[in-house]
Amino acid sequence: MISFFWRTLIYKQLVTVFCVFILAAAYPGETAAATNRGVHFEDEMTLGGIQFTLHGIGLLKWKYLVNVYLVGLYKPAGVRVDQVLQDVPKRLEYYFFVDMKASDFQDTGFQLMAQNVGEEKAKSMTSELEAFNSLYCDVKAGQRYTFTYLPGQGLEMALDDRVLGQVRGDEFAAAYLSIWLGPNPVSQGLQEGLFDPATKLEQ
C-alpha cells in the first residue's frame, strides 16, 4: 500500500506536469526561440503565407576579435541548404553587436557581390544594387536588419521590422545574398555557422 504522504506527493507532481503541459500548449510561441551568444532568434515564422524555419546562425568577427553581427538563415523546411541561392524563399536576419554606418554596407556591396558572381554580372546589376544600397540606414548595437526574398516579389530590407523597401529580381536577390551564402562569402566561419543547425544552440 502507498502511504498517504506518497499519494499526496505523486498527485501534486502530476498536477504540476499537467499545468506545464497546458501552458506550453496555450503559449507555444513563448518557447519557440533559439539562442546564440545570448541573442534570441525565432525558430519559425510565417511570411507571405510561407513557413520559414531557422536553419543556422553565423557570426561575423572583425580581425578575429570583435563580434560585429550574428546572422540567422531562414528557409522552408523542404529546401536544402545547398538550394538557398536558387529561386526559393529565404531570409537572413542580422543582430548587431556594434554601431554601423549605412556606408559600411554601401561601400562594400559591389566588391563582395562580384567575388561571388563575377565582375561582369555584378556590373549588369548596378542599378538594382544602387537601389538596394539607398535603403540602408545607420544601425545601433542591438538593432536587427532582415533581408527577405519571396519568389516573384523581390528582395525586401527591413530594420527592426520596419520595411525600408524592396528591389525586384530573382537574379539580383541571389547575387546579393551570395555575399553570405555564395562560394566566396564575406566570412567562411560565418557561412559555416549558417549552414550548421547545431549553431542554433547557445555558444
mmCIF file of C-alpha atoms in Angstrom:
data_model
loop_
_atom_site.group_PDB
_atom_site.id
_atom_site.type_symbol
_atom_site.label_atom_id
_atom_site.label_comp_id
_atom_site.label_asym_id
_atom_site.label_seq_id
_atom_site.Cartn_x
_atom_site.Cartn_y
_atom_site.Cartn_z
ATOM 1 C CA MET A 1 0.000 0.000 0.000
ATOM 2 C CA ILE A 2 1.212 3.501 -0.841
ATOM 3 C CA SER A 3 1.137 5.783 2.174
ATOM 4 C CA PHE A 4 -0.968 8.915 2.262
ATOM 5 C CA PHE A 5 2.219 11.053 2.110
ATOM 6 C CA TRP A 6 3.453 9.426 -1.100
ATOM 7 C CA ARG A 7 -0.016 9.513 -2.704
ATOM 8 C CA THR A 8 -0.214 13.257 -1.985
ATOM 9 C CA LEU A 9 3.291 13.903 -3.353
ATOM 10 C CA ILE A 10 2.628 11.957 -6.565
ATOM 11 C CA TYR A 11 -0.690 13.761 -7.027
ATOM 12 C CA LYS A 12 0.995 17.175 -6.699
ATOM 13 C CA GLN A 13 3.679 16.228 -9.197
ATOM 14 C CA LEU A 14 1.079 15.059 -11.701
ATOM 15 C CA VAL A 15 -0.853 18.316 -11.307
ATOM 16 C CA THR A 16 2.357 20.308 -11.877
ATOM 17 C CA VAL A 17 3.216 18.377 -15.031
ATOM 18 C CA PHE A 18 -0.340 18.784 -16.308
ATOM 19 C CA CYS A 19 -0.259 22.563 -15.732
ATOM 20 C CA VAL A 20 3.080 22.914 -17.508
ATOM 21 C CA PHE A 21 1.695 20.952 -20.462
ATOM 22 C CA ILE A 22 -1.408 23.160 -20.656
ATOM 23 C CA LEU A 23 0.657 26.351 -20.535
ATOM 24 C CA ALA A 24 3.020 25.124 -23.241
ATOM 25 C CA ALA A 25 0.081 24.266 -25.469
ATOM 26 C CA ALA A 26 -1.598 27.606 -24.844
ATOM 27 C CA TYR A 27 1.544 29.684 -25.472
ATOM 28 C CA PRO A 28 3.671 27.787 -27.979
ATOM 29 C CA GLY A 29 5.495 30.901 -29.159
ATOM 30 C CA GLU A 30 6.963 31.549 -25.732
ATOM 31 C CA THR A 31 9.491 28.713 -26.083
ATOM 32 C CA ALA A 32 9.937 28.749 -29.874
ATOM 33 C CA ALA A 33 13.291 30.500 -29.979
ATOM 34 C CA ALA A 34 16.934 29.619 -30.473
ATOM 35 C CA THR A 35 19.726 31.347 -28.561
ATOM 36 C CA ASN A 36 23.265 32.066 -29.696
ATOM 37 C CA ARG A 37 25.615 34.222 -27.611
ATOM 38 C CA GLY A 38 22.655 35.441 -25.617
ATOM 39 C CA VAL A 39 20.752 36.581 -28.720
ATOM 40 C CA HIS A 40 17.344 35.070 -29.465
ATOM 41 C CA PHE A 41 16.110 34.068 -32.921
ATOM 42 C CA GLU A 42 12.620 32.750 -33.564
ATOM 43 C CA ASP A 43 12.645 29.092 -34.640
ATOM 44 C CA GLU A 44 9.779 29.541 -37.090
ATOM 45 C CA MET A 45 7.776 32.304 -38.723
ATOM 46 C CA THR A 46 5.208 32.703 -41.486
ATOM 47 C CA LEU A 47 5.792 35.341 -44.167
ATOM 48 C CA GLY A 48 3.634 35.771 -47.246
ATOM 49 C CA GLY A 49 1.841 32.562 -46.352
ATOM 50 C CA ILE A 50 5.144 30.632 -46.362
ATOM 51 C CA GLN A 51 6.504 28.839 -43.300
ATOM 52 C CA PHE A 52 10.160 29.651 -42.607
ATOM 53 C CA THR A 53 12.388 27.617 -40.295
ATOM 54 C CA LEU A 54 15.667 28.745 -38.733
ATOM 55 C CA HIS A 55 18.481 26.607 -40.146
ATOM 56 C CA GLY A 56 21.635 28.016 -38.570
ATOM 57 C CA ILE A 57 23.308 31.107 -37.113
ATOM 58 C CA GLY A 58 26.621 32.591 -38.238
ATOM 59 C CA LEU A 59 28.907 35.131 -36.561
ATOM 60 C CA LEU A 60 30.959 37.854 -38.255
ATOM 61 C CA LYS A 61 34.056 38.901 -36.356
ATOM 62 C CA TRP A 62 36.338 41.851 -37.093
ATOM 63 C CA LYS A 63 40.013 40.858 -37.067
ATOM 64 C CA TYR A 64 39.026 37.693 -35.158
ATOM 65 C CA LEU A 65 38.439 39.768 -32.013
ATOM 66 C CA VAL A 66 35.303 41.906 -32.167
ATOM 67 C CA ASN A 67 31.821 40.430 -32.649
ATOM 68 C CA VAL A 68 30.181 42.514 -35.385
ATOM 69 C CA TYR A 69 26.881 40.740 -36.019
ATOM 70 C CA LEU A 70 25.065 37.436 -35.882
ATOM 71 C CA VAL A 71 23.076 36.211 -38.893
ATOM 72 C CA GLY A 72 20.246 33.695 -38.848
ATOM 73 C CA LEU A 73 19.379 31.803 -42.042
ATOM 74 C CA TYR A 74 15.681 31.031 -42.532
ATOM 75 C CA LYS A 75 14.213 28.848 -45.282
ATOM 76 C CA PRO A 76 11.266 26.499 -45.840
ATOM 77 C CA ALA A 77 11.902 23.111 -44.264
ATOM 78 C CA GLY A 78 11.736 21.366 -47.649
ATOM 79 C CA VAL A 79 14.528 23.473 -49.157
ATOM 80 C CA ARG A 80 18.036 22.025 -48.787
ATOM 81 C CA VAL A 81 20.761 24.394 -47.673
ATOM 82 C CA ASP A 82 22.600 23.884 -50.974
ATOM 83 C CA GLN A 83 19.495 25.210 -52.765
ATOM 84 C CA VAL A 84 19.162 28.532 -50.938
ATOM 85 C CA LEU A 85 20.582 30.618 -53.796
ATOM 86 C CA GLN A 86 18.029 29.202 -56.194
ATOM 87 C CA ASP A 87 14.665 30.901 -56.764
ATOM 88 C CA VAL A 88 13.271 29.815 -53.388
ATOM 89 C CA PRO A 89 12.071 31.746 -50.330
ATOM 90 C CA LYS A 90 14.829 32.737 -47.918
ATOM 91 C CA ARG A 91 15.530 35.218 -45.161
ATOM 92 C CA LEU A 92 18.646 36.488 -43.398
ATOM 93 C CA GLU A 93 18.246 38.174 -40.010
ATOM 94 C CA TYR A 94 21.157 40.205 -38.603
ATOM 95 C CA TYR A 95 21.665 41.175 -34.964
ATOM 96 C CA PHE A 96 24.310 43.880 -34.447
ATOM 97 C CA PHE A 97 26.745 43.961 -31.537
ATOM 98 C CA VAL A 98 28.225 47.279 -32.701
ATOM 99 C CA ASP A 99 27.061 50.508 -34.324
ATOM 100 C CA MET A 100 27.490 50.628 -38.102
ATOM 101 C CA LYS A 101 27.094 53.338 -40.731
ATOM 102 C CA ALA A 102 24.981 52.876 -43.840
ATOM 103 C CA SER A 103 28.165 53.487 -45.850
ATOM 104 C CA ASP A 104 29.768 50.403 -44.256
ATOM 105 C CA PHE A 105 27.315 48.315 -46.289
ATOM 106 C CA GLN A 106 27.095 50.530 -49.355
ATOM 107 C CA ASP A 107 30.853 50.765 -49.939
ATOM 108 C CA THR A 108 31.499 47.014 -49.876
ATOM 109 C CA GLY A 109 28.421 45.542 -51.596
ATOM 110 C CA PHE A 110 29.695 45.579 -55.171
ATOM 111 C CA GLN A 111 33.079 44.047 -54.366
ATOM 112 C CA LEU A 112 31.623 41.295 -52.188
ATOM 113 C CA MET A 113 28.920 40.516 -54.730
ATOM 114 C CA ALA A 114 31.421 40.472 -57.625
ATOM 115 C CA GLN A 115 33.706 37.993 -55.895
ATOM 116 C CA ASN A 116 30.809 35.521 -55.905
ATOM 117 C CA VAL A 117 29.083 36.122 -59.248
ATOM 118 C CA GLY A 118 31.867 37.742 -61.281
ATOM 119 C CA GLU A 119 32.512 41.410 -62.011
ATOM 120 C CA GLU A 120 30.679 41.426 -65.345
ATOM 121 C CA LYS A 121 27.468 40.050 -63.852
ATOM 122 C CA ALA A 122 27.747 42.365 -60.863
ATOM 123 C CA LYS A 123 28.099 45.374 -63.212
ATOM 124 C CA SER A 124 24.945 44.308 -65.042
ATOM 125 C CA MET A 125 23.076 44.722 -61.745
ATOM 126 C CA THR A 126 24.431 48.171 -60.877
ATOM 127 C CA SER A 127 21.001 49.829 -60.914
ATOM 128 C CA GLU A 128 19.487 47.173 -58.633
ATOM 129 C CA LEU A 129 22.455 47.404 -56.257
ATOM 130 C CA GLU A 130 22.237 51.182 -56.106
ATOM 131 C CA ALA A 131 18.516 50.951 -55.364
ATOM 132 C CA PHE A 132 19.126 48.437 -52.579
ATOM 133 C CA ASN A 133 22.051 50.430 -51.142
ATOM 134 C CA SER A 134 19.844 53.509 -50.949
ATOM 135 C CA LEU A 135 17.632 51.707 -48.416
ATOM 136 C CA TYR A 136 20.358 51.317 -45.792
ATOM 137 C CA CYS A 137 20.295 53.348 -42.577
ATOM 138 C CA ASP A 138 22.832 53.688 -39.787
ATOM 139 C CA VAL A 139 22.281 50.978 -37.172
ATOM 140 C CA LYS A 140 22.922 50.857 -33.452
ATOM 141 C CA ALA A 141 24.048 47.885 -31.381
ATOM 142 C CA GLY A 142 21.011 45.723 -30.580
ATOM 143 C CA GLN A 143 19.128 46.546 -33.779
ATOM 144 C CA ARG A 144 18.263 43.997 -36.469
ATOM 145 C CA TYR A 145 18.247 44.082 -40.237
ATOM 146 C CA THR A 146 16.328 41.476 -42.218
ATOM 147 C CA PHE A 147 16.636 40.605 -45.896
ATOM 148 C CA THR A 148 13.669 38.546 -47.095
ATOM 149 C CA TYR A 149 13.246 37.104 -50.573
ATOM 150 C CA LEU A 150 9.927 35.756 -51.832
ATOM 151 C CA PRO A 151 9.779 34.467 -55.438
ATOM 152 C CA GLY A 152 8.062 36.981 -57.694
ATOM 153 C CA GLN A 153 8.233 39.757 -55.093
ATOM 154 C CA GLY A 154 11.921 40.611 -54.820
ATOM 155 C CA LEU A 155 14.402 41.224 -52.002
ATOM 156 C CA GLU A 156 12.998 43.210 -49.089
ATOM 157 C CA MET A 157 15.049 45.093 -46.492
ATOM 158 C CA ALA A 158 13.665 45.855 -43.030
ATOM 159 C CA LEU A 159 15.146 47.395 -39.894
ATOM 160 C CA ASP A 160 13.604 46.250 -36.606
ATOM 161 C CA ASP A 161 10.551 45.006 -38.551
ATOM 162 C CA ARG A 162 10.109 48.376 -40.309
ATOM 163 C CA VAL A 163 10.158 47.733 -44.049
ATOM 164 C CA LEU A 164 12.609 50.097 -45.772
ATOM 165 C CA GLY A 165 11.945 48.967 -49.327
ATOM 166 C CA GLN A 166 12.235 46.217 -51.883
ATOM 167 C CA VAL A 167 14.154 45.531 -55.090
ATOM 168 C CA ARG A 168 12.660 43.109 -57.592
ATOM 169 C CA GLY A 169 14.525 40.413 -59.494
ATOM 170 C CA ASP A 170 15.465 36.871 -58.525
ATOM 171 C CA GLU A 171 18.934 37.171 -60.076
ATOM 172 C CA PHE A 172 19.768 40.250 -58.050
ATOM 173 C CA ALA A 173 18.487 38.647 -54.835
ATOM 174 C CA ALA A 174 20.658 35.571 -55.408
ATOM 175 C CA ALA A 175 23.684 37.692 -56.335
ATOM 176 C CA TYR A 176 23.359 39.980 -53.313
ATOM 177 C CA LEU A 177 22.695 37.200 -50.816
ATOM 178 C CA SER A 178 25.691 35.315 -52.218
ATOM 179 C CA ILE A 179 27.752 37.756 -50.125
ATOM 180 C CA TRP A 180 26.886 35.460 -47.216
ATOM 181 C CA LEU A 181 25.650 32.296 -48.950
ATOM 182 C CA GLY A 182 27.864 32.069 -52.048
ATOM 183 C CA PRO A 183 31.165 30.299 -52.821
ATOM 184 C CA ASN A 184 33.304 33.224 -51.589
ATOM 185 C CA PRO A 185 31.405 34.612 -48.593
ATOM 186 C CA VAL A 186 32.359 37.655 -46.560
ATOM 187 C CA SER A 187 33.427 35.183 -43.845
ATOM 188 C CA GLN A 188 33.922 31.450 -44.186
ATOM 189 C CA GLY A 189 33.309 30.952 -40.477
ATOM 190 C CA LEU A 190 30.064 32.894 -40.674
ATOM 191 C CA GLN A 191 28.839 30.754 -43.571
ATOM 192 C CA GLU A 192 29.761 27.543 -41.775
ATOM 193 C CA GLY A 193 27.557 28.705 -38.901
ATOM 194 C CA LEU A 194 24.656 29.494 -41.212
ATOM 195 C CA PHE A 195 24.835 26.041 -42.758
ATOM 196 C CA ASP A 196 25.185 24.165 -39.440
ATOM 197 C CA PRO A 197 21.936 23.567 -37.492
ATOM 198 C CA ALA A 198 23.955 22.981 -34.294
ATOM 199 C CA THR A 199 24.599 26.750 -34.085
ATOM 200 C CA LYS A 200 21.002 27.269 -33.012
ATOM 201 C CA LEU A 201 22.155 26.218 -29.544
ATOM 202 C CA GLU A 202 23.770 28.573 -27.037
ATOM 203 C CA GLN A 203 27.501 29.124 -27.665
#
